[in-house]
Short mmCIF file of C-alpha atoms in Angstrom, two decimals:
data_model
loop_
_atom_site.label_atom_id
_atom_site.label_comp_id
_atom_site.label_asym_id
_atom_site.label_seq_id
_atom_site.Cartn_x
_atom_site.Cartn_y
_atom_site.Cartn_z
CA UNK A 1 0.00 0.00 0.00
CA UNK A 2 1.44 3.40 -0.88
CA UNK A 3 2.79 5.13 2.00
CA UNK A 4 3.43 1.77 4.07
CA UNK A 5 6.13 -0.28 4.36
CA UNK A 6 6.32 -3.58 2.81
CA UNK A 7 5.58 -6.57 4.96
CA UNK A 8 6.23 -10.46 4.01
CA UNK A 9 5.49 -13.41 5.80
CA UNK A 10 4.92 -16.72 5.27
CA UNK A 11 1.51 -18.31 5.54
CA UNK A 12 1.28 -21.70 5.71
CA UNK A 13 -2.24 -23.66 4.01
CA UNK A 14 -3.50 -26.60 5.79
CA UNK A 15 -6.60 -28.57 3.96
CA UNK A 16 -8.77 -27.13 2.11
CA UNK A 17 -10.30 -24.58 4.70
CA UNK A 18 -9.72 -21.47 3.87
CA UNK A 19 -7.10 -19.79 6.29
CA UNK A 20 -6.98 -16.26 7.52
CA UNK A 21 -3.68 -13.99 7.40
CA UNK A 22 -3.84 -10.62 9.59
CA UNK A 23 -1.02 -8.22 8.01
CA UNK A 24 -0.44 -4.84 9.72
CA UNK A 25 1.48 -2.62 7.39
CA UNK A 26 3.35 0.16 9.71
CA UNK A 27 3.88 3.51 8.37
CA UNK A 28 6.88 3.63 5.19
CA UNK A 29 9.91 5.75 5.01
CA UNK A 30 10.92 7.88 2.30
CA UNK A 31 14.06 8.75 0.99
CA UNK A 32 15.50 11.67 -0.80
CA UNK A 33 18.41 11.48 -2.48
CA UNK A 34 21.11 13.33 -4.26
CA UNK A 35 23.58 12.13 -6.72
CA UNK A 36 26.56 14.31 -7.40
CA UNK A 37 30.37 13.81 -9.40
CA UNK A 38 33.36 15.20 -6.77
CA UNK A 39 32.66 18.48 -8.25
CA UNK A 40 29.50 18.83 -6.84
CA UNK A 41 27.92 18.70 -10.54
CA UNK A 42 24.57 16.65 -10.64
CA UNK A 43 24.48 13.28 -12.28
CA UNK A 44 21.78 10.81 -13.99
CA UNK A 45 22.43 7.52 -12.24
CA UNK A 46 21.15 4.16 -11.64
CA UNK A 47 20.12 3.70 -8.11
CA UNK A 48 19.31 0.01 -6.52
CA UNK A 49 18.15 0.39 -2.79
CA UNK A 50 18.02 -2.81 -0.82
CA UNK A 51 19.99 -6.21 -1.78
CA UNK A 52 19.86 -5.98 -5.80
CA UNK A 53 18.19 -9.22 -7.78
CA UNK A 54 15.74 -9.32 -4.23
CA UNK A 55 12.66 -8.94 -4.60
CA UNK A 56 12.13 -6.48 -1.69
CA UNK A 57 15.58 -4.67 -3.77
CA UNK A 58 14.09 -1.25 -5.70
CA UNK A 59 15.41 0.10 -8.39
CA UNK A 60 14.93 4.28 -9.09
CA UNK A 61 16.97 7.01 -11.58
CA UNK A 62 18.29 9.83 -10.32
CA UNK A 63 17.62 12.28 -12.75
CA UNK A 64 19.20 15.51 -14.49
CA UNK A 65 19.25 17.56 -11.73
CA UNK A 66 20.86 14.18 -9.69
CA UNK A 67 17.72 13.75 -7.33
CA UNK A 68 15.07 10.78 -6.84
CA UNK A 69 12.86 10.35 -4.15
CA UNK A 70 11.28 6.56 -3.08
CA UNK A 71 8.74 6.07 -0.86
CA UNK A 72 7.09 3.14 1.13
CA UNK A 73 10.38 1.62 1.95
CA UNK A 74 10.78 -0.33 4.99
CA UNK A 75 12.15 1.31 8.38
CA UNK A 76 15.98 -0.08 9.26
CA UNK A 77 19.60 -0.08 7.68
CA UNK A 78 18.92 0.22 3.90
CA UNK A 79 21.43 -1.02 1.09
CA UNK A 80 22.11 2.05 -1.36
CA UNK A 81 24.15 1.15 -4.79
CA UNK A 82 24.70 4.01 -7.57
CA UNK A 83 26.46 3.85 -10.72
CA UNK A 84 27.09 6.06 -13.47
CA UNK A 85 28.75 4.60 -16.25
CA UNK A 86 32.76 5.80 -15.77
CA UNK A 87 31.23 8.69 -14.09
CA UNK A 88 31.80 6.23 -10.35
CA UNK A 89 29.50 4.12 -8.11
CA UNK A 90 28.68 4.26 -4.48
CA UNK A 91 28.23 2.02 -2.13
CA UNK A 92 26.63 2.82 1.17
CA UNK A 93 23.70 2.26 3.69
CA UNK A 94 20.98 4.59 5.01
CA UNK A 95 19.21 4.16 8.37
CA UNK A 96 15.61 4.74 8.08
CA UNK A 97 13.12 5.42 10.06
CA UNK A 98 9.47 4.80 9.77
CA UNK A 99 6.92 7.57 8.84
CA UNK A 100 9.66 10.19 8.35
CA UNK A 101 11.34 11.41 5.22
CA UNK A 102 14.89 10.60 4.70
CA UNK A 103 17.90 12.71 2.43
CA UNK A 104 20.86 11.34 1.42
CA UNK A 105 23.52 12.84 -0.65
CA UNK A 106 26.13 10.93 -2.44
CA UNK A 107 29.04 11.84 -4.03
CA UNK A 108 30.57 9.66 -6.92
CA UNK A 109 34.22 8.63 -7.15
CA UNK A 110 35.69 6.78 -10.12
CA UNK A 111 38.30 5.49 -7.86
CA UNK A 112 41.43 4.16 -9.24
CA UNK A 113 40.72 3.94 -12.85
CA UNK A 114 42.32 3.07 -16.06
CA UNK A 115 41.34 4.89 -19.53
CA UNK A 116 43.09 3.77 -23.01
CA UNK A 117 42.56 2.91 -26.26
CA UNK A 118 42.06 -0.43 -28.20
CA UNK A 119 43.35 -0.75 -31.65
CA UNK A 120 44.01 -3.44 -34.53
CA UNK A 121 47.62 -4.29 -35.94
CA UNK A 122 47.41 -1.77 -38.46
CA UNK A 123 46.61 0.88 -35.60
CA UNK A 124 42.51 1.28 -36.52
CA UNK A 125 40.33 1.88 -33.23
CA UNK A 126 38.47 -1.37 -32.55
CA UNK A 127 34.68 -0.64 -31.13
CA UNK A 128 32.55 -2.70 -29.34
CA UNK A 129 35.34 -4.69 -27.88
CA UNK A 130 35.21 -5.73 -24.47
CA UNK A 131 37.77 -4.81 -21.99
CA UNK A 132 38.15 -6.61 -18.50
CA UNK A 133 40.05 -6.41 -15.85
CA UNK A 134 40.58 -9.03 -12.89
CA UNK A 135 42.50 -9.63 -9.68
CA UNK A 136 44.70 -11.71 -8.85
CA UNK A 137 44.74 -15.43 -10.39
CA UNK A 138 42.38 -14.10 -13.23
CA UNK A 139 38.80 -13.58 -11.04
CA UNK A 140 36.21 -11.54 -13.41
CA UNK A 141 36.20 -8.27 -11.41
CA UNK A 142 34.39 -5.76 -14.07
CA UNK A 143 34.22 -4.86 -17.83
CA UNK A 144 34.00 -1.88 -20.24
CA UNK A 145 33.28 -1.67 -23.84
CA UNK A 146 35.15 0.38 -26.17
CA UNK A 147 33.14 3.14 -27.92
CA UNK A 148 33.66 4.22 -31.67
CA UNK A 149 36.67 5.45 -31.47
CA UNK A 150 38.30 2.92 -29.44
CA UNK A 151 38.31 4.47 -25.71
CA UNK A 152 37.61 2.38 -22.79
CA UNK A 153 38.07 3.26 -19.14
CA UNK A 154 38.11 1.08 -16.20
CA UNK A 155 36.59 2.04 -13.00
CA UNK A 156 36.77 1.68 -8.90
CA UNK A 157 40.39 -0.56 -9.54
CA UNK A 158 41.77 -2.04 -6.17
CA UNK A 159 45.11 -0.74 -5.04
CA UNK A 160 46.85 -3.85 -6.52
CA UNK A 161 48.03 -4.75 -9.71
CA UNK A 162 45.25 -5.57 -11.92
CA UNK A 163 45.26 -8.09 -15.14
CA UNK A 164 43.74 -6.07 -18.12
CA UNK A 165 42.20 -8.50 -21.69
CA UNK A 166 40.76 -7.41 -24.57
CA UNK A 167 38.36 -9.49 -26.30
CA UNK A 168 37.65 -7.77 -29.95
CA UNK A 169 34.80 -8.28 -32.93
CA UNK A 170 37.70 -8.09 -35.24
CA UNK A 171 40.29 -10.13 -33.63
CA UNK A 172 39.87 -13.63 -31.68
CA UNK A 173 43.48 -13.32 -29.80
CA UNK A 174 43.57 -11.85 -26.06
CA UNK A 175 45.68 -9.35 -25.34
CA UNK A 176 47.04 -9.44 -21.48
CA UNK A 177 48.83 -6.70 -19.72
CA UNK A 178 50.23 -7.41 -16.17
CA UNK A 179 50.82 -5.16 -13.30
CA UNK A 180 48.65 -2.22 -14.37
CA UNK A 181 47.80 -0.01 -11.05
CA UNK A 182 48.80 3.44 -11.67
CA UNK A 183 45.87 5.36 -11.51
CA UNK A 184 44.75 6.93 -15.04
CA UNK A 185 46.91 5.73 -16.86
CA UNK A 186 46.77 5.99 -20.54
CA UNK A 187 47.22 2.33 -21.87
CA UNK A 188 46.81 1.21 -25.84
CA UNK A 189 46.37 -2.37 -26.15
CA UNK A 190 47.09 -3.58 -29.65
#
């Protein structure tokens, strides 16, 4: 019910009688929320609130002016995800209380981040070819895909060295390159 937060609970059926469930929806909380780059410039983002691919998880944009607002959400800690393409993510949690309004303000950070170019052997920019990065032993951490022209960055990098592949439409070869931390660094893979 708009304005209430959600309630779920399991009912069990025994027989065929029919059985009788009492729910008591308590009042909702709202949240208002601001989205921001680290220049204090508003952004369009994707924001998940709760655990995301749950169905209690909601999903809202924060539009042009970097602002949403979602209501009937249940009282507590509350997940909050947000990410903007290379623009940055956040990741944080809201305490929320029921019947009362909410803000929240976040601020997002690219992190440690890699931008570069992809091209072919005869030094063309290769689009739609997918760049990933991983940790370690060669873990799937996160993915980009080069535009037109070729460019690709990598976001929110860990402070250790980082394996970068390409994967290309024109090329079936991977190209690996090892120990890649410094933060924006220009890198052509070839």
């Amino acid at each position: 019910a708009i304005g209430c937060a959600p309630e779920r609970r399991k009912v069990i059926v025994r027989g065929e009688a029919p059985e009788r469930a009492a729910f008591v929806l308590g009042p909702g909380a709202v949240l208002l929320g601001a989205v921001t780059d680290r220049s204090g410039a508003p952004v369009k983002a994707h924001v998940v609130l709760g655990e995301g691919g749950k169905p209690e998880s909601v999903t809202a944009g924060a539009d042009e002016r970097g602002e949403f607002a979602v209501d009937s959400l249940p009282p507590g800690p509350l997940p909050v995800r947000v990410s903007a393409g290379t623009k940055g993510r956040i990741r944080d949690v809201v305490e929320l209380a029921g019947g009362a309004t909410t803000g929240w303000q976040g601020v997002l950070d690219p992190g440690r981040c890699i931008a570069g170019t992809v091209v072919d052997e005869a030094g063309r920019p290769v689009a739609a070819a997918t760049v990933i990065w991983h940790r370690g032993a060669g873990g799937l951490e996160d993915r980009a895909q080069t535009s037109a022209d070729g460019s690709f960055t990598l976001i929110d990098l860990p402070a250790e060295p980082v394996r970068v592949s390409v994967v290309g439409p024109r090329f079936e070869r991977r190209v690996t390159s090892d120990d890649v931390c410094a933060p924006h660094a220009g890198l052509v893979l070839v």
